[in-house]
XYZ file of C-alpha atoms in Angstrom:
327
model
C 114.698 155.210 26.921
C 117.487 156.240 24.684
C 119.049 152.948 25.011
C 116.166 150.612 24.712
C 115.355 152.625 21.291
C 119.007 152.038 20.461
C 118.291 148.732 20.792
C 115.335 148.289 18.381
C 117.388 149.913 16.007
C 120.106 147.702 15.950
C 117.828 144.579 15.923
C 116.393 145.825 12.778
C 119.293 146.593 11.060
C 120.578 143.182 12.025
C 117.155 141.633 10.545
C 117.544 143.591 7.468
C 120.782 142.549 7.030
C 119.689 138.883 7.515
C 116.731 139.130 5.432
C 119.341 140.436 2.420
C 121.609 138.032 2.885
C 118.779 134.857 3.101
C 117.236 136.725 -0.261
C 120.535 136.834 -1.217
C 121.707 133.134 -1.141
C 119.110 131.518 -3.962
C 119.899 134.571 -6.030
C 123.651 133.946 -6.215
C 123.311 129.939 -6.062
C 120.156 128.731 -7.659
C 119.788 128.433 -11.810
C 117.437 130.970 -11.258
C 118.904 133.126 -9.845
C 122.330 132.869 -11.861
C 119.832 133.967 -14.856
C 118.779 136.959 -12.838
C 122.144 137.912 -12.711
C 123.011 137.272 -15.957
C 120.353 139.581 -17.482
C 121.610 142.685 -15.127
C 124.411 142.863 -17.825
C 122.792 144.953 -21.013
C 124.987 143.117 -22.967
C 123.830 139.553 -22.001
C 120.534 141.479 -22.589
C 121.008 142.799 -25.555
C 122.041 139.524 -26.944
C 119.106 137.318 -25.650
C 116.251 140.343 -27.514
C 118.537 139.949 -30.759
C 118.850 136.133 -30.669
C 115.308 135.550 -32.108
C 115.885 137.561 -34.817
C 119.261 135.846 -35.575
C 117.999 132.745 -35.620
C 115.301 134.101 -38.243
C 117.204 135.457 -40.835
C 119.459 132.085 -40.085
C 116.552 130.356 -41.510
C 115.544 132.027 -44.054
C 118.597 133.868 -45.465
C 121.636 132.524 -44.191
C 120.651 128.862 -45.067
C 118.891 129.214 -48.945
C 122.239 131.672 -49.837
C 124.808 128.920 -48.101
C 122.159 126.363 -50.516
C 122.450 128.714 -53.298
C 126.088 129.230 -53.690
C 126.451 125.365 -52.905
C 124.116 124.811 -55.879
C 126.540 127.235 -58.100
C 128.997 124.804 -57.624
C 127.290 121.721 -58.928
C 125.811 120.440 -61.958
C 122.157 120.292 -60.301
C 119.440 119.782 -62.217
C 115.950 118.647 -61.265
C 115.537 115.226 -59.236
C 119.580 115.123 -60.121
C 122.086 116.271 -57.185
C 124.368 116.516 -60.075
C 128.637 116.563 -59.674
C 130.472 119.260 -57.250
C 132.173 121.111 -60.896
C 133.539 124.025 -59.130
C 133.018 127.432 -61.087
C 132.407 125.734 -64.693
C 128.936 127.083 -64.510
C 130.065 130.993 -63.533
C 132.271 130.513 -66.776
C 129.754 128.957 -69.026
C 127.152 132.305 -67.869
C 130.082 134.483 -68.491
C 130.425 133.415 -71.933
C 126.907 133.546 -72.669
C 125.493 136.493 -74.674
C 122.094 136.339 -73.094
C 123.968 136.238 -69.990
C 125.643 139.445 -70.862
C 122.512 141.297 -72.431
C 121.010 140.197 -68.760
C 123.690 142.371 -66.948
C 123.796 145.071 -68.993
C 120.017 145.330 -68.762
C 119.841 145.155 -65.540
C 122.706 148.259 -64.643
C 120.347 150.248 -67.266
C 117.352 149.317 -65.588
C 118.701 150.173 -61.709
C 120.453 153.087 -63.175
C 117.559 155.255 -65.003
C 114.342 154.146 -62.671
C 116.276 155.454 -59.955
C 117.264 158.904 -61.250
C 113.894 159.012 -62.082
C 112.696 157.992 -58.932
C 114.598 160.238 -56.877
C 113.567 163.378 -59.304
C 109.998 162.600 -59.024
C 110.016 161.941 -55.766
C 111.961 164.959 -55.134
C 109.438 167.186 -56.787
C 106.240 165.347 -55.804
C 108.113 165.911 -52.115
C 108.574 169.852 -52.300
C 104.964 170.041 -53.552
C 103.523 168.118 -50.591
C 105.396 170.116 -47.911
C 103.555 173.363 -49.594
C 99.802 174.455 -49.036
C 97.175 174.271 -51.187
C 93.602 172.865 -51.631
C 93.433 168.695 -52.331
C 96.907 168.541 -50.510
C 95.714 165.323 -48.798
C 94.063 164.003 -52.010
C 97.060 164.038 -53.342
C 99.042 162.365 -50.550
C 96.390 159.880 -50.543
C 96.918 159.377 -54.496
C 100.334 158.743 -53.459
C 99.930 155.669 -51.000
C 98.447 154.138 -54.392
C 100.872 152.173 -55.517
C 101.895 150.935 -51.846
C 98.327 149.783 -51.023
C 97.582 147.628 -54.587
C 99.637 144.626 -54.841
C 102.644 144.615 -57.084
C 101.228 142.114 -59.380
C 97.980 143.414 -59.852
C 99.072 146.936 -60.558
C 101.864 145.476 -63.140
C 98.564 143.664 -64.857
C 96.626 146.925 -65.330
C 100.136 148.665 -66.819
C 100.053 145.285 -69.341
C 96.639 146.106 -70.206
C 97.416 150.167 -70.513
C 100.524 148.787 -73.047
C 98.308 146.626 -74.948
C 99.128 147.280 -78.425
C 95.277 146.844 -79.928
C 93.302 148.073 -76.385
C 95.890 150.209 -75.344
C 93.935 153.097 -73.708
C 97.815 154.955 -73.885
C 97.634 154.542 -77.879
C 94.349 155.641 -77.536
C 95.080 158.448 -75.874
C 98.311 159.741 -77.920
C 96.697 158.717 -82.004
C 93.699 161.044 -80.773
C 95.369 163.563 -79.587
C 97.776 163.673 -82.981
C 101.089 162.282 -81.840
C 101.262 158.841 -83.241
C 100.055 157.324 -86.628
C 100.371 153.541 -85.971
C 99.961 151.513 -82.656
C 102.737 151.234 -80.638
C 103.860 147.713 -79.146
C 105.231 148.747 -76.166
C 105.610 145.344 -74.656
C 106.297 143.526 -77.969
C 109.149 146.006 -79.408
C 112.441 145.537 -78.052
C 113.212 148.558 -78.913
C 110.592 150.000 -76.284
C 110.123 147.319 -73.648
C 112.706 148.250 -71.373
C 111.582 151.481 -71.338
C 108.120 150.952 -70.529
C 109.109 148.601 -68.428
C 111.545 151.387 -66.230
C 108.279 154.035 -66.967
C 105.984 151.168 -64.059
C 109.016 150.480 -62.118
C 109.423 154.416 -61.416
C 105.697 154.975 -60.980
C 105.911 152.187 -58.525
C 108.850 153.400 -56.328
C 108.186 157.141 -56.528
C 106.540 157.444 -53.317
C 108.867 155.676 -51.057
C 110.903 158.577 -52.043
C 108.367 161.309 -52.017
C 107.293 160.015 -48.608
C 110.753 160.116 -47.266
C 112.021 163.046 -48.534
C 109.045 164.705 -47.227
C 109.834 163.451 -44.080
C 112.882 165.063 -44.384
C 111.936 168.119 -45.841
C 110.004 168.781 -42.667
C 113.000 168.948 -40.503
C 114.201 171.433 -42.327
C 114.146 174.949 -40.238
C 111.997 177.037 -42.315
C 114.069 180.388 -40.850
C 116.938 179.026 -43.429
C 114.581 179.971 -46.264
C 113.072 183.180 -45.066
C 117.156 184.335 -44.132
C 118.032 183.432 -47.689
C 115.017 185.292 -50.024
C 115.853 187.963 -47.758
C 119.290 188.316 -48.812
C 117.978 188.030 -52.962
C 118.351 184.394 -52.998
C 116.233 182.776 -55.754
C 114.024 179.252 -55.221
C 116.423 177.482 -57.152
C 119.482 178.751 -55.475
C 118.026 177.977 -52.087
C 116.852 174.259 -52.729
C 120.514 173.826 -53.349
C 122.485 175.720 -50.955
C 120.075 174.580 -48.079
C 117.558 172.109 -48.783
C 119.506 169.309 -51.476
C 122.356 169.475 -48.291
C 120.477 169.132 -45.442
C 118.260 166.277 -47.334
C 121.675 164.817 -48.541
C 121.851 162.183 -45.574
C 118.166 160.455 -46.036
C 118.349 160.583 -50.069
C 121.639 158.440 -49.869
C 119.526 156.216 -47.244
C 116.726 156.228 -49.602
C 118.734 155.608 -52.356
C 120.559 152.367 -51.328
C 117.575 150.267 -50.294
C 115.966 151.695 -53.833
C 119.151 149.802 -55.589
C 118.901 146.694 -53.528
C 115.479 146.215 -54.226
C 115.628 147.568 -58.339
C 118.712 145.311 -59.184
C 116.898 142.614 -57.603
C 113.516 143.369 -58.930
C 111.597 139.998 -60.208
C 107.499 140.296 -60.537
C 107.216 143.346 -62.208
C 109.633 142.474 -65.430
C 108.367 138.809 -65.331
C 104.461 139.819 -65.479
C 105.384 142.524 -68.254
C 107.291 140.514 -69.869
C 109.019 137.569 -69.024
C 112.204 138.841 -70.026
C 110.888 139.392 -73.554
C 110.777 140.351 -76.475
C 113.756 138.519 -77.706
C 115.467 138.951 -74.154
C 114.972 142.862 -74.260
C 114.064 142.900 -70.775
C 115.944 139.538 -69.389
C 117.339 141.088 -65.647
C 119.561 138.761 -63.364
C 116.557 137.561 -61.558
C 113.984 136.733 -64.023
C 116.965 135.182 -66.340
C 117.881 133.032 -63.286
C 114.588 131.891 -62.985
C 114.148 130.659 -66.783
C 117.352 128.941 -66.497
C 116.973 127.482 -62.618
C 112.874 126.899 -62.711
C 111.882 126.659 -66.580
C 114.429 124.726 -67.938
C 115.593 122.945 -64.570
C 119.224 123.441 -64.748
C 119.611 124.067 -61.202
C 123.219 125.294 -60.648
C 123.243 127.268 -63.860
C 120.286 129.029 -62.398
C 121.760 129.461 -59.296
C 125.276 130.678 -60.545
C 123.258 133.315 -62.609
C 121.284 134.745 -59.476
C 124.528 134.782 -57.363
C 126.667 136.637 -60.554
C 124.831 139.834 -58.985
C 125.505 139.346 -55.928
C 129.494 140.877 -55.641
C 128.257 144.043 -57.963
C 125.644 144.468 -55.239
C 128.082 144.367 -52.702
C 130.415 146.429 -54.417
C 127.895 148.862 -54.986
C 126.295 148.748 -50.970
C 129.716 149.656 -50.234
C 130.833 152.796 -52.143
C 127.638 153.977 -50.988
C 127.937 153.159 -47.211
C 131.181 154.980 -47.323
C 130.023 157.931 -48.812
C 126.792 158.193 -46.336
C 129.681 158.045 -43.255
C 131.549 159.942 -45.274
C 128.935 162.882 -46.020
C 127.554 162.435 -42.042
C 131.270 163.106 -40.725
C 131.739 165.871 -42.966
């Protein structure tokens, strides 16, 4: 009995093996089954789920800044391919003064809304991850700014800076502190300013929300350790909080640059670049010259001229996140 079980064994074993090795054969042979293969290696994988996205950004950034810097190079205009006249339009924009009020604007303007975008959102931050009554309110007040579109918003700050319906010089000759309107849009003395006050109002709570975010990782034990041992708020929010939140704020910080030095629809429904080029940034100063007067590769050599200061810029700041991660 022993041996006729034996026997049954070892004729299933030898179909199994059969079975494997007929399964086997299209696997190893057919297109299909050279494909099977192929995506049992995570890095064949991994490249197949990223190639969709490659050929996106491809499309629609690769190509326009290959375009763009091609355009740099020429003497495009409208309806004219122009000549190829190598960097004679980077050295006509360097030698331009509006140029050069353009740049310096725009390092003012990235510089001082984001200071004041990370303080705000630093505070408005630490007073969300407290408890109190209309603490959801408040985070709902927040979103504000997200949820309206960009444009519309910057139209109701051009009607608040309105110098004759201005409900802000309204506001400040009734309550004593002014005598005469205040052009806030049409002074050049004051436009970039207001304009920096809507930009920080409107990036405020992408910090607040992720600084909260990473204020709630933060082991609360730290604190109650440190106002045992006499430690004051102050002295705590920087020996344990402002480190421990150092890693996201840099995060936070560098997409807040990209997107500030870049910034176009605010400043061009406030303004326009004006008065008298107050508020002219690299983008809306390439559009005037690319789209409103159709010089093409002017236009395009202006938009690009930010582009190695933003690199330059990306970097120091990647190195000091790995830098400040390692440590």
């Amino acid at each position: 009995m022993s041996k006729a079980r034996s026997r049954v064994i070892a004729g299933g074993a030898g179909q199994a093996a059969e079975a494997a090795r007929l399964t086997a054969f299209p696997r190893e042979t057919t297109t299909l089954g050279i494909f099977a293969r192929l995506l049992e290696d995570e890095r064949v994988l991994g490249s197949l789920l990223l190639l969709p996205t490659v050929v996106l950004l491809g499309l629609f950034i690769a190509y326009p800044f290959v375009k763009g810097v091609w355009l740099s190079l020429t003497s495009a205009t409208v309806g004219n391919p122009g000549e190829f006249v190598w960097f004679g339009n980077y050295v006509k924009i360097w030698n331009d003064s509006i140029f050069q009020r353009a740049a310096a604007n725009t390092f003012v303007y990235t510089g001082v809304a984001t200071v004041g975008k990370l303080a705000l959102g630093m505070w408005l931050a630490l007073l969300l991850n407290r408890h109190f009554r209309g603490k959801r309110l408040v985070r709902a007040s927040m979103l504000l700014p997200f949820i309206v579109p960009t444009v519309l918003s910057t139209f109701a700050w051009k009607w608040m800076f309105d110098p004759t319906f201005s409900v802000l010089n309204w506001s400040l000759y009734h309550l004593g502190f002014i005598q005469t309107r205040i052009g806030w849009l049409t002074d050049p003395t004051m436009a970039l300013g207001s304009v920096i006050l809507v930009n920080i109002w409107r990036g405020m709570p992408f910090y607040a929300i992720t600084l909260l975010a990473g204020l709630q990782t933060v082991n609360p034990e730290l604190h109650e350790a440190a106002a045992i041992d006499g430690a004051t708020g102050w002295q705590r929010f920087w020996r344990i909080t402002w480190p421990l939140l150092l890693p996201v704020t840099m995060v936070v910080t560098l997409f807040s640059i990209i997107q500030t030095f870049a910034d176009f629809q605010l400043v061009y429904v406030l303004t326009g670049g004006g008065p008298a080029n107050a508020t002219h940034l690299f983008a809306t100063y390439a559009y005037q010259i690319g789209i409103n007067t159709g010089l093409l590769g002017e236009g395009a050599a202006v938009s690009l001229a930010m582009f190695p200061m933003l690199f330059l810029i990306v970097v120091i700041q990647l190195w000091y996140i790995r830098r400040v991660e390692g440590a």
